[in-house]
């Protein structure tokens, strides 16, 4: 008769809202009257600071002398949604910051475009591996400078976007920068997709997964091969002429 060995994982320490401190990240654990007990939601948040009287986010009583200890949070990432080939732990927030900085650079160059949405996956079947980012761009609303998404401009953007997003990601995630310096990862690749790609993708998810629109969260990390191929199929074909 074969033998087996059991190993045990210690329960992580949990904190109440009165125990959190600014600058720290926390995974959310939910208990409800409906029966959920210490349910790990998979969302990681950052406590940014405490509410102060100068804020207008929450109305406070005028005659209140002491402000209660109310922490403010920002969403950091979801568990399992990290790009982490060699311990670099690139989160959704790292990518968003890099793309926002890149978009700001474009505006300073007279390129009035915004990133409508994005997703990513680690391409591990090549050496060295690298990140692939799928980007859907839109013309900036209410911009004083008119910039059209045409073939000529797309050709220019395609020559710029890889290196510029790469540079910004190295600044937003120092671990990624260190891994890149060690040549374990190749530079990332950005693929521009057609307008409406993400809307179509989410509509398909609603039908195939039979979920409510309120339950859908952004797919920042693609793990399903069919999903990956969907975005490749919607890549903008930019001619070399």
PDB file of C-alpha atoms in Angstrom:
ATOM      1  CA  UNK A   1       0.000   0.000   0.000  1.00  0.00           C
ATOM      2  CA  UNK A   2       1.477   3.324  -0.983  1.00  0.00           C
ATOM      3  CA  UNK A   3       2.146   6.037   1.567  1.00  0.00           C
ATOM      4  CA  UNK A   4       1.369   9.711   1.335  1.00  0.00           C
ATOM      5  CA  UNK A   5       2.571  12.813   3.093  1.00  0.00           C
ATOM      6  CA  UNK A   6       0.456  15.825   3.927  1.00  0.00           C
ATOM      7  CA  UNK A   7       1.881  19.331   4.175  1.00  0.00           C
ATOM      8  CA  UNK A   8       0.131  22.355   5.594  1.00  0.00           C
ATOM      9  CA  UNK A   9       0.096  26.014   4.653  1.00  0.00           C
ATOM     10  CA  UNK A  10      -0.244  28.510   7.471  1.00  0.00           C
ATOM     11  CA  UNK A  11      -3.154  30.929   7.181  1.00  0.00           C
ATOM     12  CA  UNK A  12      -1.890  34.425   6.361  1.00  0.00           C
ATOM     13  CA  UNK A  13      -2.497  37.088   8.971  1.00  0.00           C
ATOM     14  CA  UNK A  14      -5.551  39.237   8.299  1.00  0.00           C
ATOM     15  CA  UNK A  15      -6.113  42.845   9.286  1.00  0.00           C
ATOM     16  CA  UNK A  16      -9.186  44.956   9.887  1.00  0.00           C
ATOM     17  CA  UNK A  17      -9.681  48.308   8.182  1.00  0.00           C
ATOM     18  CA  UNK A  18      -8.488  50.036  11.355  1.00  0.00           C
ATOM     19  CA  UNK A  19      -5.124  48.247  11.054  1.00  0.00           C
ATOM     20  CA  UNK A  20      -4.088  49.158   7.502  1.00  0.00           C
ATOM     21  CA  UNK A  21      -1.314  51.667   6.881  1.00  0.00           C
ATOM     22  CA  UNK A  22      -0.614  53.969   3.909  1.00  0.00           C
ATOM     23  CA  UNK A  23       1.952  52.680   1.440  1.00  0.00           C
ATOM     24  CA  UNK A  24       1.120  49.013   1.983  1.00  0.00           C
ATOM     25  CA  UNK A  25      -0.714  46.586  -0.280  1.00  0.00           C
ATOM     26  CA  UNK A  26      -3.433  44.222   0.875  1.00  0.00           C
ATOM     27  CA  UNK A  27      -5.403  41.357  -0.637  1.00  0.00           C
ATOM     28  CA  UNK A  28      -9.143  41.687  -0.018  1.00  0.00           C
ATOM     29  CA  UNK A  29     -10.879  38.963   2.021  1.00  0.00           C
ATOM     30  CA  UNK A  30     -14.682  39.041   2.178  1.00  0.00           C
ATOM     31  CA  UNK A  31     -17.147  37.644   4.742  1.00  0.00           C
ATOM     32  CA  UNK A  32     -20.876  38.124   4.128  1.00  0.00           C
ATOM     33  CA  UNK A  33     -24.172  37.343   5.822  1.00  0.00           C
ATOM     34  CA  UNK A  34     -25.036  35.168   2.823  1.00  0.00           C
ATOM     35  CA  UNK A  35     -22.452  32.595   3.842  1.00  0.00           C
ATOM     36  CA  UNK A  36     -19.104  33.616   2.376  1.00  0.00           C
ATOM     37  CA  UNK A  37     -16.422  33.175   5.042  1.00  0.00           C
ATOM     38  CA  UNK A  38     -12.988  34.717   4.506  1.00  0.00           C
ATOM     39  CA  UNK A  39     -13.405  34.518   0.733  1.00  0.00           C
ATOM     40  CA  UNK A  40     -10.246  35.633  -1.053  1.00  0.00           C
ATOM     41  CA  UNK A  41     -11.491  37.893  -3.834  1.00  0.00           C
ATOM     42  CA  UNK A  42      -8.191  38.015  -5.718  1.00  0.00           C
ATOM     43  CA  UNK A  43      -8.048  41.821  -5.740  1.00  0.00           C
ATOM     44  CA  UNK A  44      -4.966  43.556  -4.337  1.00  0.00           C
ATOM     45  CA  UNK A  45      -5.344  47.182  -3.256  1.00  0.00           C
ATOM     46  CA  UNK A  46      -2.915  49.864  -2.123  1.00  0.00           C
ATOM     47  CA  UNK A  47      -3.681  52.028   0.882  1.00  0.00           C
ATOM     48  CA  UNK A  48      -2.676  55.411  -0.507  1.00  0.00           C
ATOM     49  CA  UNK A  49      -3.382  57.667   2.482  1.00  0.00           C
ATOM     50  CA  UNK A  50      -5.959  58.618   5.091  1.00  0.00           C
ATOM     51  CA  UNK A  51      -8.855  60.959   4.461  1.00  0.00           C
ATOM     52  CA  UNK A  52      -8.163  64.528   5.571  1.00  0.00           C
ATOM     53  CA  UNK A  53     -10.403  67.562   6.011  1.00  0.00           C
ATOM     54  CA  UNK A  54      -9.062  69.246   2.866  1.00  0.00           C
ATOM     55  CA  UNK A  55     -10.492  66.413   0.731  1.00  0.00           C
ATOM     56  CA  UNK A  56     -13.858  66.763  -0.952  1.00  0.00           C
ATOM     57  CA  UNK A  57     -14.247  63.043  -1.636  1.00  0.00           C
ATOM     58  CA  UNK A  58     -16.443  62.450   1.413  1.00  0.00           C
ATOM     59  CA  UNK A  59     -18.467  65.222   3.114  1.00  0.00           C
ATOM     60  CA  UNK A  60     -17.505  65.577   6.776  1.00  0.00           C
ATOM     61  CA  UNK A  61     -19.496  67.303   9.540  1.00  0.00           C
ATOM     62  CA  UNK A  62     -18.434  70.925   9.901  1.00  0.00           C
ATOM     63  CA  UNK A  63     -18.364  70.843  13.683  1.00  0.00           C
ATOM     64  CA  UNK A  64     -16.432  67.579  13.944  1.00  0.00           C
ATOM     65  CA  UNK A  65     -13.106  68.203  15.651  1.00  0.00           C
ATOM     66  CA  UNK A  66     -11.430  64.884  14.964  1.00  0.00           C
ATOM     67  CA  UNK A  67     -11.521  63.171  11.581  1.00  0.00           C
ATOM     68  CA  UNK A  68     -12.030  59.407  11.805  1.00  0.00           C
ATOM     69  CA  UNK A  69      -9.221  57.183  10.556  1.00  0.00           C
ATOM     70  CA  UNK A  70     -10.595  56.507   7.076  1.00  0.00           C
ATOM     71  CA  UNK A  71      -8.106  54.883   4.659  1.00  0.00           C
ATOM     72  CA  UNK A  72      -8.308  55.538   0.917  1.00  0.00           C
ATOM     73  CA  UNK A  73      -7.432  52.743  -1.503  1.00  0.00           C
ATOM     74  CA  UNK A  74      -6.456  52.325  -5.136  1.00  0.00           C
ATOM     75  CA  UNK A  75      -6.676  49.088  -7.113  1.00  0.00           C
ATOM     76  CA  UNK A  76      -3.214  47.576  -7.657  1.00  0.00           C
ATOM     77  CA  UNK A  77      -3.796  44.296  -9.524  1.00  0.00           C
ATOM     78  CA  UNK A  78      -5.516  40.933  -9.384  1.00  0.00           C
ATOM     79  CA  UNK A  79      -3.868  37.801  -8.041  1.00  0.00           C
ATOM     80  CA  UNK A  80      -2.725  35.742 -11.008  1.00  0.00           C
ATOM     81  CA  UNK A  81      -2.701  38.721 -13.374  1.00  0.00           C
ATOM     82  CA  UNK A  82       1.020  39.440 -13.045  1.00  0.00           C
ATOM     83  CA  UNK A  83       3.478  39.116 -15.915  1.00  0.00           C
ATOM     84  CA  UNK A  84       6.148  37.229 -14.035  1.00  0.00           C
ATOM     85  CA  UNK A  85       8.544  35.210 -16.188  1.00  0.00           C
ATOM     86  CA  UNK A  86      11.646  35.755 -14.031  1.00  0.00           C
ATOM     87  CA  UNK A  87      10.373  37.268 -10.791  1.00  0.00           C
ATOM     88  CA  UNK A  88       9.848  40.762 -12.236  1.00  0.00           C
ATOM     89  CA  UNK A  89       6.182  40.812 -11.110  1.00  0.00           C
ATOM     90  CA  UNK A  90       4.885  43.302 -13.669  1.00  0.00           C
ATOM     91  CA  UNK A  91       1.385  44.311 -12.567  1.00  0.00           C
ATOM     92  CA  UNK A  92      -1.523  45.875 -14.403  1.00  0.00           C
ATOM     93  CA  UNK A  93      -0.676  49.168 -12.701  1.00  0.00           C
ATOM     94  CA  UNK A  94       2.908  49.045 -14.015  1.00  0.00           C
ATOM     95  CA  UNK A  95       1.594  48.611 -17.561  1.00  0.00           C
ATOM     96  CA  UNK A  96      -1.045  51.319 -17.160  1.00  0.00           C
ATOM     97  CA  UNK A  97       1.523  53.786 -15.841  1.00  0.00           C
ATOM     98  CA  UNK A  98       3.906  53.001 -18.711  1.00  0.00           C
ATOM     99  CA  UNK A  99       1.150  53.454 -21.309  1.00  0.00           C
ATOM    100  CA  UNK A 100      -0.078  56.693 -19.745  1.00  0.00           C
ATOM    101  CA  UNK A 101       3.449  58.102 -19.786  1.00  0.00           C
ATOM    102  CA  UNK A 102       3.871  57.027 -23.401  1.00  0.00           C
ATOM    103  CA  UNK A 103       0.561  58.661 -24.333  1.00  0.00           C
ATOM    104  CA  UNK A 104       1.691  61.862 -22.633  1.00  0.00           C
ATOM    105  CA  UNK A 105       4.923  61.789 -24.645  1.00  0.00           C
ATOM    106  CA  UNK A 106       2.910  61.480 -27.831  1.00  0.00           C
ATOM    107  CA  UNK A 107       0.780  64.485 -26.923  1.00  0.00           C
ATOM    108  CA  UNK A 108       3.926  66.538 -26.356  1.00  0.00           C
ATOM    109  CA  UNK A 109       4.983  65.545 -29.895  1.00  0.00           C
ATOM    110  CA  UNK A 110       1.618  66.588 -31.338  1.00  0.00           C
ATOM    111  CA  UNK A 111       0.232  63.048 -31.533  1.00  0.00           C
ATOM    112  CA  UNK A 112      -3.190  63.377 -29.908  1.00  0.00           C
ATOM    113  CA  UNK A 113      -4.013  59.736 -29.209  1.00  0.00           C
ATOM    114  CA  UNK A 114      -5.162  57.825 -26.144  1.00  0.00           C
ATOM    115  CA  UNK A 115      -4.911  54.127 -25.327  1.00  0.00           C
ATOM    116  CA  UNK A 116      -8.540  52.978 -25.307  1.00  0.00           C
ATOM    117  CA  UNK A 117      -7.702  49.574 -23.833  1.00  0.00           C
ATOM    118  CA  UNK A 118      -4.919  47.019 -23.647  1.00  0.00           C
ATOM    119  CA  UNK A 119      -4.143  43.444 -22.732  1.00  0.00           C
ATOM    120  CA  UNK A 120      -0.984  41.345 -22.628  1.00  0.00           C
ATOM    121  CA  UNK A 121       0.592  37.921 -22.403  1.00  0.00           C
ATOM    122  CA  UNK A 122       4.129  36.560 -21.942  1.00  0.00           C
ATOM    123  CA  UNK A 123       5.431  34.962 -25.135  1.00  0.00           C
ATOM    124  CA  UNK A 124       7.462  32.092 -23.697  1.00  0.00           C
ATOM    125  CA  UNK A 125       7.889  29.917 -26.807  1.00  0.00           C
ATOM    126  CA  UNK A 126      10.786  32.032 -28.096  1.00  0.00           C
ATOM    127  CA  UNK A 127      14.253  32.716 -26.709  1.00  0.00           C
ATOM    128  CA  UNK A 128      14.637  34.996 -24.990  1.00  0.00           C
ATOM    129  CA  UNK A 129      10.948  35.371 -24.099  1.00  0.00           C
ATOM    130  CA  UNK A 130       9.219  38.740 -24.135  1.00  0.00           C
ATOM    131  CA  UNK A 131       5.959  40.488 -23.338  1.00  0.00           C
ATOM    132  CA  UNK A 132       3.333  41.096 -26.022  1.00  0.00           C
ATOM    133  CA  UNK A 133       0.942  44.025 -25.526  1.00  0.00           C
ATOM    134  CA  UNK A 134      -2.188  44.457 -27.654  1.00  0.00           C
ATOM    135  CA  UNK A 135      -3.209  48.123 -27.840  1.00  0.00           C
ATOM    136  CA  UNK A 136      -6.358  49.769 -29.183  1.00  0.00           C
ATOM    137  CA  UNK A 137      -5.824  53.473 -29.849  1.00  0.00           C
ATOM    138  CA  UNK A 138      -8.406  56.221 -30.194  1.00  0.00           C
ATOM    139  CA  UNK A 139      -8.187  59.843 -31.223  1.00  0.00           C
ATOM    140  CA  UNK A 140      -8.117  62.123 -28.189  1.00  0.00           C
ATOM    141  CA  UNK A 141     -11.449  63.779 -27.550  1.00  0.00           C
ATOM    142  CA  UNK A 142     -11.628  67.601 -27.442  1.00  0.00           C
ATOM    143  CA  UNK A 143      -8.052  67.946 -28.622  1.00  0.00           C
ATOM    144  CA  UNK A 144      -6.969  71.234 -30.178  1.00  0.00           C
ATOM    145  CA  UNK A 145      -4.606  69.307 -32.452  1.00  0.00           C
ATOM    146  CA  UNK A 146      -6.256  67.140 -35.083  1.00  0.00           C
ATOM    147  CA  UNK A 147      -4.539  63.774 -35.441  1.00  0.00           C
ATOM    148  CA  UNK A 148      -6.084  61.064 -37.579  1.00  0.00           C
ATOM    149  CA  UNK A 149      -5.475  57.343 -37.239  1.00  0.00           C
ATOM    150  CA  UNK A 150      -4.527  56.668 -40.845  1.00  0.00           C
ATOM    151  CA  UNK A 151      -2.017  54.311 -42.436  1.00  0.00           C
ATOM    152  CA  UNK A 152       0.808  56.845 -42.555  1.00  0.00           C
ATOM    153  CA  UNK A 153       0.460  57.761 -38.892  1.00  0.00           C
ATOM    154  CA  UNK A 154       0.079  54.119 -37.873  1.00  0.00           C
ATOM    155  CA  UNK A 155       3.343  53.288 -39.622  1.00  0.00           C
ATOM    156  CA  UNK A 156       5.053  56.026 -37.641  1.00  0.00           C
ATOM    157  CA  UNK A 157       3.500  54.862 -34.371  1.00  0.00           C
ATOM    158  CA  UNK A 158       4.476  51.252 -34.976  1.00  0.00           C
ATOM    159  CA  UNK A 159       8.134  52.258 -35.308  1.00  0.00           C
ATOM    160  CA  UNK A 160       7.945  54.218 -32.031  1.00  0.00           C
ATOM    161  CA  UNK A 161       5.612  52.369 -29.714  1.00  0.00           C
ATOM    162  CA  UNK A 162       7.759  49.342 -28.820  1.00  0.00           C
ATOM    163  CA  UNK A 163      10.797  51.301 -27.683  1.00  0.00           C
ATOM    164  CA  UNK A 164       8.797  54.041 -25.945  1.00  0.00           C
ATOM    165  CA  UNK A 165       6.581  51.700 -23.914  1.00  0.00           C
ATOM    166  CA  UNK A 166       9.648  49.578 -23.125  1.00  0.00           C
ATOM    167  CA  UNK A 167      11.499  52.622 -21.820  1.00  0.00           C
ATOM    168  CA  UNK A 168       8.570  53.693 -19.651  1.00  0.00           C
ATOM    169  CA  UNK A 169       7.994  50.196 -18.259  1.00  0.00           C
ATOM    170  CA  UNK A 170      11.635  50.014 -17.195  1.00  0.00           C
ATOM    171  CA  UNK A 171      10.981  53.166 -15.172  1.00  0.00           C
ATOM    172  CA  UNK A 172       7.675  52.078 -13.638  1.00  0.00           C
ATOM    173  CA  UNK A 173       8.906  48.596 -12.666  1.00  0.00           C
ATOM    174  CA  UNK A 174      12.518  48.453 -11.503  1.00  0.00           C
ATOM    175  CA  UNK A 175      12.383  44.652 -11.272  1.00  0.00           C
ATOM    176  CA  UNK A 176      11.523  44.478 -14.965  1.00  0.00           C
ATOM    177  CA  UNK A 177      14.386  46.854 -15.693  1.00  0.00           C
ATOM    178  CA  UNK A 178      16.817  44.599 -13.811  1.00  0.00           C
ATOM    179  CA  UNK A 179      15.609  41.480 -15.617  1.00  0.00           C
ATOM    180  CA  UNK A 180      15.976  43.268 -18.958  1.00  0.00           C
ATOM    181  CA  UNK A 181      19.513  44.332 -18.090  1.00  0.00           C
ATOM    182  CA  UNK A 182      20.288  40.691 -17.380  1.00  0.00           C
ATOM    183  CA  UNK A 183      19.065  39.799 -20.890  1.00  0.00           C
ATOM    184  CA  UNK A 184      16.650  37.197 -19.546  1.00  0.00           C
ATOM    185  CA  UNK A 185      13.803  38.980 -21.308  1.00  0.00           C
ATOM    186  CA  UNK A 186      13.831  40.478 -24.790  1.00  0.00           C
ATOM    187  CA  UNK A 187      12.238  43.914 -25.363  1.00  0.00           C
ATOM    188  CA  UNK A 188       8.453  43.910 -25.322  1.00  0.00           C
ATOM    189  CA  UNK A 189       6.407  43.977 -28.519  1.00  0.00           C
ATOM    190  CA  UNK A 190       3.314  46.160 -28.977  1.00  0.00           C
ATOM    191  CA  UNK A 191       0.653  45.124 -31.477  1.00  0.00           C
ATOM    192  CA  UNK A 192      -1.933  47.679 -32.594  1.00  0.00           C
ATOM    193  CA  UNK A 193      -5.435  46.251 -33.049  1.00  0.00           C
ATOM    194  CA  UNK A 194      -8.486  47.553 -34.913  1.00  0.00           C
ATOM    195  CA  UNK A 195     -11.013  49.892 -33.348  1.00  0.00           C
ATOM    196  CA  UNK A 196     -13.771  47.912 -31.642  1.00  0.00           C
ATOM    197  CA  UNK A 197     -11.586  44.883 -30.925  1.00  0.00           C
ATOM    198  CA  UNK A 198     -11.988  45.054 -27.150  1.00  0.00           C
ATOM    199  CA  UNK A 199     -15.733  45.714 -27.328  1.00  0.00           C
ATOM    200  CA  UNK A 200     -16.161  42.656 -29.547  1.00  0.00           C
ATOM    201  CA  UNK A 201     -13.974  40.587 -27.236  1.00  0.00           C
ATOM    202  CA  UNK A 202     -16.020  41.477 -24.154  1.00  0.00           C
ATOM    203  CA  UNK A 203     -19.280  40.835 -26.017  1.00  0.00           C
ATOM    204  CA  UNK A 204     -18.023  37.360 -26.941  1.00  0.00           C
ATOM    205  CA  UNK A 205     -17.068  36.715 -23.306  1.00  0.00           C
ATOM    206  CA  UNK A 206     -20.610  37.621 -22.222  1.00  0.00           C
ATOM    207  CA  UNK A 207     -22.066  35.048 -24.617  1.00  0.00           C
ATOM    208  CA  UNK A 208     -19.588  32.188 -24.195  1.00  0.00           C
ATOM    209  CA  UNK A 209     -19.098  32.458 -20.424  1.00  0.00           C
ATOM    210  CA  UNK A 210     -22.725  33.429 -19.686  1.00  0.00           C
ATOM    211  CA  UNK A 211     -21.816  36.039 -17.111  1.00  0.00           C
ATOM    212  CA  UNK A 212     -23.401  39.331 -16.162  1.00  0.00           C
ATOM    213  CA  UNK A 213     -21.787  42.517 -17.535  1.00  0.00           C
ATOM    214  CA  UNK A 214     -21.231  43.634 -13.935  1.00  0.00           C
ATOM    215  CA  UNK A 215     -19.084  40.550 -13.297  1.00  0.00           C
ATOM    216  CA  UNK A 216     -16.657  41.158 -16.140  1.00  0.00           C
ATOM    217  CA  UNK A 217     -13.294  42.603 -15.175  1.00  0.00           C
ATOM    218  CA  UNK A 218     -10.663  43.819 -17.643  1.00  0.00           C
ATOM    219  CA  UNK A 219      -8.618  40.977 -19.115  1.00  0.00           C
ATOM    220  CA  UNK A 220      -5.147  42.455 -18.693  1.00  0.00           C
ATOM    221  CA  UNK A 221      -3.385  39.090 -18.837  1.00  0.00           C
ATOM    222  CA  UNK A 222      -4.422  36.601 -21.502  1.00  0.00           C
ATOM    223  CA  UNK A 223      -4.066  32.918 -20.610  1.00  0.00           C
ATOM    224  CA  UNK A 224      -6.481  31.332 -23.073  1.00  0.00           C
ATOM    225  CA  UNK A 225      -4.877  30.541 -26.444  1.00  0.00           C
ATOM    226  CA  UNK A 226      -8.135  31.267 -28.283  1.00  0.00           C
ATOM    227  CA  UNK A 227      -8.230  34.719 -26.695  1.00  0.00           C
ATOM    228  CA  UNK A 228      -4.633  35.372 -27.728  1.00  0.00           C
ATOM    229  CA  UNK A 229      -5.343  34.336 -31.318  1.00  0.00           C
ATOM    230  CA  UNK A 230      -8.440  36.575 -31.356  1.00  0.00           C
ATOM    231  CA  UNK A 231      -6.256  39.625 -30.769  1.00  0.00           C
ATOM    232  CA  UNK A 232      -3.675  38.517 -33.337  1.00  0.00           C
ATOM    233  CA  UNK A 233      -6.518  38.135 -35.846  1.00  0.00           C
ATOM    234  CA  UNK A 234      -7.510  41.760 -35.192  1.00  0.00           C
ATOM    235  CA  UNK A 235      -4.012  43.164 -35.663  1.00  0.00           C
ATOM    236  CA  UNK A 236      -3.928  46.210 -37.911  1.00  0.00           C
ATOM    237  CA  UNK A 237      -2.229  45.298 -41.179  1.00  0.00           C
ATOM    238  CA  UNK A 238       0.245  48.101 -41.784  1.00  0.00           C
ATOM    239  CA  UNK A 239       1.813  47.897 -45.245  1.00  0.00           C
ATOM    240  CA  UNK A 240       5.541  48.426 -45.596  1.00  0.00           C
ATOM    241  CA  UNK A 241       5.108  50.800 -48.508  1.00  0.00           C
TER     242      UNK A 241
END
